Amino acid sequence: MVENIKKYGGCPVSATLKIIGGKWKPLILYFISVDVNRFGQLQKMMPGCSKRMMTTQLRELESDELVHREVFAEVPPKVIYTLTEKGESLRPVFRELSKWGIKNILEPRMSENQQR
Amino acid sequence: MVENIKKYGGCPVSATLKIIGGKWKPLILYFISVDVNRFGQLQKMMPGCSKRMMTTQLRELESDELVHREVFAEVPPKVIYTLTEKGESLRPVFRELSKWGIKNILEPRMSENQQR
DNA sequence: AATAATGGTTACAAATTGGTAACTATATAA
DNA sequence: TTATATAGTTACCAATTTGTAACCATTATT
């Protein structure tokens, strides 16, 4: 990997994490991928994420071209978020992250609690 | 994935990112994996990472059981860091993160610069 | 004329993270 | 006796991130 760092002038893993590592980004990307695609719907699914956070995370995902934002000229406003191709291409990455997390964090956490 | 979130009480992707997402953690894990395993050596490889940061990141990796810290009773002090099995098991995760980062961030960044 | 619905924006405060530089310990070598 | 090497720790300050709550625009409905 050192060759990659030299070749490209940076660590590819850190570069990816910088883009997808926002506090709510994985969850937002996931929900959009299953067609929870409106601002208000996303908020209902993630009550811990404030309106302000939701907007900034979505704007960053948009400027990194992982999601597309489509505004309809209606009142009350209607906005729909969809994954771009670049966003879709994260699937295998998320699959690995998810597999590892279930096995090494969530499952152990569960069996801990079952002990008592 | 919503089933996983409900089943395990949390998002497995976010859980993993919380552990490996520290500013210097991917790089530290990588260098340890190729036997750059002493504190001072790691510092030389990562001049942008302050001593203080290096210690806190290493301590967190240790408490998350991704690295093992072995202290030798010598003067001057000698400490060697190695990957645990849990740390090793991140390889496929990092492979995907790296592949995606090269293709979608580093390569585009390079060809941009070549244009002029 | 007031209210609801949607998707925000803005100002301010609080919390978290990170940088800098000085300090520590101790055996060995000069 | 003083300097060197290694692996830190600590205090203090600056920067970044995040939360809270109030505000906005517009059309349709009551």
Short mmCIF file of C-alpha atoms (C1' of nucleotides) in Angstrom, two decimals:
data_model
loop_
_atom_site.label_atom_id
_atom_site.label_comp_id
_atom_site.label_asym_id
_atom_site.label_seq_id
_atom_site.Cartn_x
_atom_site.Cartn_y
_atom_site.Cartn_z
CA MET A 1 0.00 0.00 0.00
CA VAL A 2 2.95 2.29 0.56
CA GLU A 3 3.36 2.16 -3.20
CA ASN A 4 -0.21 3.39 -3.58
CA ILE A 5 0.36 6.19 -1.12
CA LYS A 6 3.42 7.31 -3.02
CA LYS A 7 1.83 6.76 -6.40
CA TYR A 8 -1.33 8.67 -5.62
CA GLY A 9 -0.11 11.01 -2.93
CA GLY A 10 -2.40 9.82 -0.18
CA CYS A 11 -3.89 6.84 1.61
CA PRO A 12 -6.84 5.47 -0.37
CA VAL A 13 -8.45 4.01 2.74
CA SER A 14 -8.39 7.30 4.63
CA ALA A 15 -9.60 9.09 1.52
CA THR A 16 -12.65 6.83 1.31
CA LEU A 17 -13.35 7.05 5.02
CA LYS A 18 -13.28 10.82 4.83
CA ILE A 19 -16.13 10.68 2.33
CA ILE A 20 -18.36 8.02 3.87
CA GLY A 21 -17.35 8.51 7.50
CA GLY A 22 -19.74 11.31 8.40
CA LYS A 23 -21.74 10.62 11.53
CA TRP A 24 -24.97 9.84 9.67
CA LYS A 25 -23.78 9.18 6.14
CA PRO A 26 -23.85 5.38 6.08
CA LEU A 27 -27.38 5.36 7.42
CA ILE A 28 -28.51 8.08 5.03
CA LEU A 29 -27.00 6.25 2.07
CA TYR A 30 -28.65 3.06 3.16
CA PHE A 31 -32.10 4.57 3.55
CA ILE A 32 -31.88 6.34 0.21
CA SER A 33 -30.90 3.03 -1.36
CA VAL A 34 -34.16 1.51 -0.15
CA ASP A 35 -36.20 4.46 -1.41
CA VAL A 36 -36.59 6.37 1.79
CA ASN A 37 -35.76 9.30 -0.37
CA ARG A 38 -37.43 12.44 0.92
CA PHE A 39 -36.04 14.79 3.53
CA GLY A 40 -38.87 14.35 5.96
CA GLN A 41 -38.93 10.57 5.60
CA LEU A 42 -35.23 10.39 6.32
CA GLN A 43 -35.73 12.46 9.44
CA LYS A 44 -38.43 10.13 10.69
CA MET A 45 -36.11 7.15 10.23
CA MET A 46 -33.24 8.90 12.06
CA PRO A 47 -34.73 10.79 14.98
CA GLY A 48 -31.25 11.29 16.47
CA CYS A 49 -30.14 13.31 13.47
CA SER A 50 -31.11 16.96 13.71
CA LYS A 51 -32.51 18.87 10.77
CA ARG A 52 -29.28 20.85 10.56
CA MET A 53 -27.14 17.72 10.52
CA MET A 54 -29.38 16.08 7.95
CA THR A 55 -28.95 19.01 5.60
CA THR A 56 -25.18 19.27 5.93
CA GLN A 57 -24.65 15.54 5.51
CA LEU A 58 -26.91 15.46 2.46
CA ARG A 59 -25.16 18.49 0.94
CA GLU A 60 -21.77 16.84 1.42
CA LEU A 61 -22.96 13.57 -0.09
CA GLU A 62 -24.28 15.60 -3.00
CA SER A 63 -21.06 17.52 -3.57
CA ASP A 64 -19.12 14.24 -3.41
CA GLU A 65 -21.53 12.96 -6.03
CA LEU A 66 -22.82 10.01 -4.06
CA VAL A 67 -26.41 11.23 -4.10
CA HIS A 68 -28.47 13.21 -6.52
CA ARG A 69 -30.92 15.86 -5.38
CA GLU A 70 -34.00 16.50 -7.44
CA VAL A 71 -36.22 19.46 -6.63
CA PHE A 72 -39.82 19.57 -7.79
CA ALA A 73 -41.42 22.93 -8.40
CA GLU A 74 -44.33 22.32 -6.05
CA VAL A 75 -45.76 23.76 -2.89
CA PRO A 76 -45.20 22.53 -0.29
CA PRO A 77 -41.69 21.77 -1.53
CA LYS A 78 -40.79 18.28 -2.68
CA VAL A 79 -37.23 17.03 -2.94
CA ILE A 80 -36.13 13.52 -3.82
CA TYR A 81 -32.73 12.04 -3.16
CA THR A 82 -31.35 9.12 -5.15
CA LEU A 83 -28.04 7.30 -5.27
CA THR A 84 -25.76 8.12 -8.17
CA GLU A 85 -23.78 5.37 -9.87
CA LYS A 86 -20.82 6.36 -7.75
CA GLY A 87 -23.04 5.98 -4.71
CA GLU A 88 -24.25 2.57 -5.86
CA SER A 89 -20.67 1.44 -6.37
CA LEU A 90 -20.16 1.63 -2.61
CA ARG A 91 -22.26 -1.47 -2.07
CA PRO A 92 -19.37 -3.98 -1.84
CA VAL A 93 -17.56 -1.63 0.53
CA PHE A 94 -20.58 -1.41 2.79
CA ARG A 95 -21.10 -5.15 2.60
CA GLU A 96 -17.63 -5.76 4.06
CA LEU A 97 -17.98 -3.05 6.68
CA SER A 98 -21.33 -4.50 7.68
CA LYS A 99 -20.12 -8.11 7.84
CA TRP A 100 -17.18 -7.14 10.03
CA GLY A 101 -19.30 -4.98 12.30
CA ILE A 102 -21.90 -7.66 12.90
CA LYS A 103 -19.32 -10.31 13.69
CA ASN A 104 -16.92 -8.23 15.75
CA ILE A 105 -19.05 -5.59 17.41
CA LEU A 106 -22.78 -6.22 17.37
CA GLU A 107 -22.85 -9.99 17.96
CA PRO A 108 -20.35 -9.84 20.84
CA ARG A 109 -22.31 -6.97 22.33
CA MET A 110 -25.48 -9.09 22.22
CA SER A 111 -24.07 -12.22 23.83
CA GLU A 112 -22.57 -10.05 26.58
CA ASN A 113 -26.03 -8.86 27.49
CA GLN A 114 -27.51 -12.36 27.38
CA GLN A 115 -25.12 -13.58 30.09
CA ARG A 116 -27.18 -12.04 32.87
CA MET B 1 -30.03 -3.82 6.73
CA VAL B 2 -32.90 -2.32 8.69
CA GLU B 3 -33.44 -5.83 10.02
CA ASN B 4 -29.84 -5.83 11.24
CA ILE B 5 -30.26 -2.48 12.90
CA LYS B 6 -33.33 -3.71 14.71
CA LYS B 7 -31.84 -7.10 15.48
CA TYR B 8 -28.59 -5.74 16.88
CA GLY B 9 -29.68 -2.32 18.04
CA GLY B 10 -27.40 -0.32 15.82
CA CYS B 11 -25.96 0.14 12.36
CA PRO B 12 -23.10 -2.29 11.78
CA VAL B 13 -21.45 -0.04 9.21
CA SER B 14 -21.38 2.97 11.52
CA ALA B 15 -20.17 0.75 14.34
CA THR B 16 -17.19 -0.40 12.26
CA LEU B 17 -16.41 3.08 11.04
CA LYS B 18 -16.38 4.34 14.61
CA ILE B 19 -13.57 1.89 15.38
CA ILE B 20 -11.41 2.24 12.27
CA GLY B 21 -12.31 5.80 11.38
CA GLY B 22 -9.81 7.64 13.56
CA LYS B 23 -7.78 10.22 11.69
CA TRP B 24 -4.62 8.08 11.61
CA LYS B 25 -5.90 4.60 12.36
CA PRO B 26 -5.94 3.10 8.86
CA LEU B 27 -2.39 4.21 8.27
CA ILE B 28 -1.22 3.00 11.68
CA LEU B 29 -2.85 -0.38 11.15
CA TYR B 30 -1.29 -0.64 7.75
CA PHE B 31 2.21 0.18 8.93
CA ILE B 32 1.98 -2.22 11.84
CA SER B 33 0.87 -4.91 9.42
CA VAL B 34 4.10 -4.48 7.48
CA ASP B 35 6.21 -4.58 10.65
CA VAL B 36 6.73 -0.91 11.17
CA ASN B 37 5.94 -1.76 14.73
CA ARG B 38 7.74 0.57 17.11
CA PHE B 39 6.47 3.91 18.33
CA GLY B 40 9.38 5.90 16.93
CA GLN B 41 9.30 4.14 13.57
CA LEU B 42 5.61 4.85 13.20
CA GLN B 43 6.26 8.50 13.92
CA LYS B 44 8.89 8.69 11.23
CA MET B 45 6.49 7.20 8.68
CA MET B 46 3.73 9.63 9.67
CA PRO B 47 5.31 13.03 10.26
CA GLY B 48 1.91 14.71 10.22
CA CYS B 49 0.77 12.74 13.26
CA SER B 50 1.84 14.34 16.52
CA LYS B 51 3.22 12.30 19.40
CA ARG B 52 0.07 12.97 21.35
CA MET B 53 -2.17 11.81 18.52
CA MET B 54 -0.05 8.73 17.93
CA THR B 55 -0.44 7.69 21.55
CA THR B 56 -4.18 8.23 21.74
CA GLN B 57 -4.84 6.44 18.46
CA LEU B 58 -2.66 3.51 19.51
CA ARG B 59 -4.35 3.31 22.90
CA GLU B 60 -7.78 3.24 21.28
CA LEU B 61 -6.72 0.55 18.83
CA GLU B 62 -5.41 -1.40 21.79
CA SER B 63 -8.58 -1.08 23.83
CA ASP B 64 -10.62 -2.12 20.78
CA GLU B 65 -8.31 -5.14 20.56
CA LEU B 66 -7.09 -4.46 17.05
CA VAL B 67 -3.45 -4.15 18.12
CA HIS B 68 -1.39 -5.73 20.85
CA ARG B 69 1.17 -3.71 22.80
CA GLU B 70 4.23 -5.51 24.13
CA VAL B 71 6.53 -3.69 26.52
CA PHE B 72 10.11 -4.86 27.00
CA ALA B 73 11.77 -4.18 30.34
CA GLU B 74 14.70 -2.33 28.84
CA VAL B 75 16.25 1.11 28.96
CA PRO B 76 15.73 3.06 26.81
CA PRO B 77 12.16 1.72 26.62
CA LYS B 78 11.15 -0.66 23.84
CA VAL B 79 7.55 -1.25 22.84
CA ILE B 80 6.35 -3.35 19.95
CA TYR B 81 2.92 -3.19 18.39
CA THR B 82 1.40 -6.10 16.48
CA LEU B 83 -1.97 -6.79 14.91
CA THR B 84 -4.28 -9.08 16.82
CA GLU B 85 -6.38 -11.63 14.97
CA LYS B 86 -9.25 -9.22 15.13
CA GLY B 87 -6.98 -6.61 13.57
CA GLU B 88 -5.90 -9.01 10.84
CA SER B 89 -9.52 -9.79 10.07
CA LEU B 90 -9.96 -6.24 8.82
CA ARG B 91 -7.93 -7.00 5.69
CA PRO B 92 -10.89 -7.64 3.35
CA VAL B 93 -12.58 -4.51 4.67
CA PHE B 94 -9.52 -2.43 3.93
CA ARG B 95 -9.13 -4.03 0.54
CA GLU B 96 -12.58 -2.82 -0.50
CA LEU B 97 -12.08 0.63 0.99
CA SER B 98 -8.76 0.90 -0.81
CA LYS B 99 -10.08 -0.29 -4.17
CA TRP B 100 -12.93 2.18 -4.05
CA GLY B 101 -10.71 5.03 -2.95
CA ILE B 102 -8.19 4.49 -5.73
CA LYS B 103 -10.82 4.28 -8.42
CA ASN B 104 -13.11 7.05 -7.25
CA ILE B 105 -10.86 9.53 -5.49
CA LEU B 106 -7.14 9.14 -6.14
CA GLU B 107 -7.19 8.24 -9.84
CA PRO B 108 -9.62 11.02 -10.76
CA ARG B 109 -7.52 13.44 -8.71
CA MET B 110 -4.43 12.43 -10.69
CA SER B 111 -5.90 12.79 -14.16
CA GLU B 112 -7.27 16.18 -13.17
CA ASN B 113 -3.75 17.36 -12.49
CA GLN B 114 -2.41 15.88 -15.71
CA GLN B 115 -4.77 18.00 -17.79
CA ARG B 116 -2.61 21.11 -17.43
"C1'" DA C 1 -56.98 35.89 8.34
"C1'" DA C 2 -54.83 32.15 10.42
"C1'" DT C 3 -52.94 27.31 9.94
"C1'" DA C 4 -50.68 23.41 7.88
"C1'" DA C 5 -47.26 21.18 5.05
"C1'" DT C 6 -42.35 20.71 3.42
"C1'" DG C 7 -37.62 21.56 3.19
"C1'" DG C 8 -34.88 24.03 4.53
"C1'" DT C 9 -31.44 28.35 6.77
"C1'" DT C 10 -29.30 30.97 10.50
"C1'" DA C 11 -27.23 32.44 14.89
"C1'" DC C 12 -25.46 31.09 18.98
"C1'" DA C 13 -23.65 27.92 22.45
"C1'" DA C 14 -21.62 23.63 23.96
"C1'" DA C 15 -18.88 19.71 23.22
"C1'" DT C 16 -15.27 17.26 21.03
"C1'" DT C 17 -10.94 16.96 18.76
"C1'" DG C 18 -6.29 18.23 17.76
"C1'" DG C 19 -1.80 20.92 18.00
"C1'" DT C 20 2.29 22.67 20.58
"C1'" DA C 21 5.62 22.50 23.69
"C1'" DA C 22 7.45 21.40 28.04
"C1'" DC C 23 8.21 17.67 31.10
"C1'" DT C 24 9.24 12.62 32.79
"C1'" DA C 25 11.99 8.20 33.66
"C1'" DT C 26 16.28 5.48 33.58
"C1'" DA C 27 20.32 2.84 32.10
"C1'" DT C 28 24.33 3.56 29.32
"C1'" DA C 29 28.07 6.04 27.06
"C1'" DA C 30 31.39 9.89 26.77
"C1'" DT D 1 28.66 14.73 35.47
"C1'" DT D 2 26.33 15.47 31.43
"C1'" DA D 3 24.25 13.94 27.21
"C1'" DT D 4 21.55 10.37 24.61
"C1'" DA D 5 17.94 7.29 23.41
"C1'" DT D 6 12.92 5.80 23.69
"C1'" DA D 7 8.26 6.11 24.71
"C1'" DG D 8 5.57 8.42 26.47
"C1'" DT D 9 2.39 12.25 29.68
"C1'" DT D 10 0.49 16.76 30.75
"C1'" DA D 11 -1.34 21.45 30.50
"C1'" DC D 12 -3.08 24.80 27.77
"C1'" DC D 13 -5.05 26.73 23.74
"C1'" DA D 14 -7.29 26.75 18.99
"C1'" DA D 15 -10.14 24.73 15.66
"C1'" DT D 16 -13.80 21.86 14.26
"C1'" DT D 17 -18.13 19.58 14.91
"C1'" DT D 18 -22.64 19.28 16.64
"C1'" DG D 19 -26.99 20.61 19.11
"C1'" DT D 20 -30.90 23.86 19.94
"C1'" DA D 21 -34.19 26.80 18.70
"C1'" DA D 22 -36.04 30.38 16.03
"C1'" DC D 23 -37.01 31.84 11.48
"C1'" DC D 24 -38.42 31.67 6.23
"C1'" DA D 25 -41.21 30.94 1.76
"C1'" DT D 26 -45.36 29.60 -0.67
"C1'" DT D 27 -49.71 27.59 -1.82
"C1'" DA D 28 -53.97 25.35 -0.31
"C1'" DT D 29 -57.29 24.78 3.23
"C1'" DT D 30 -60.43 26.25 7.04
#
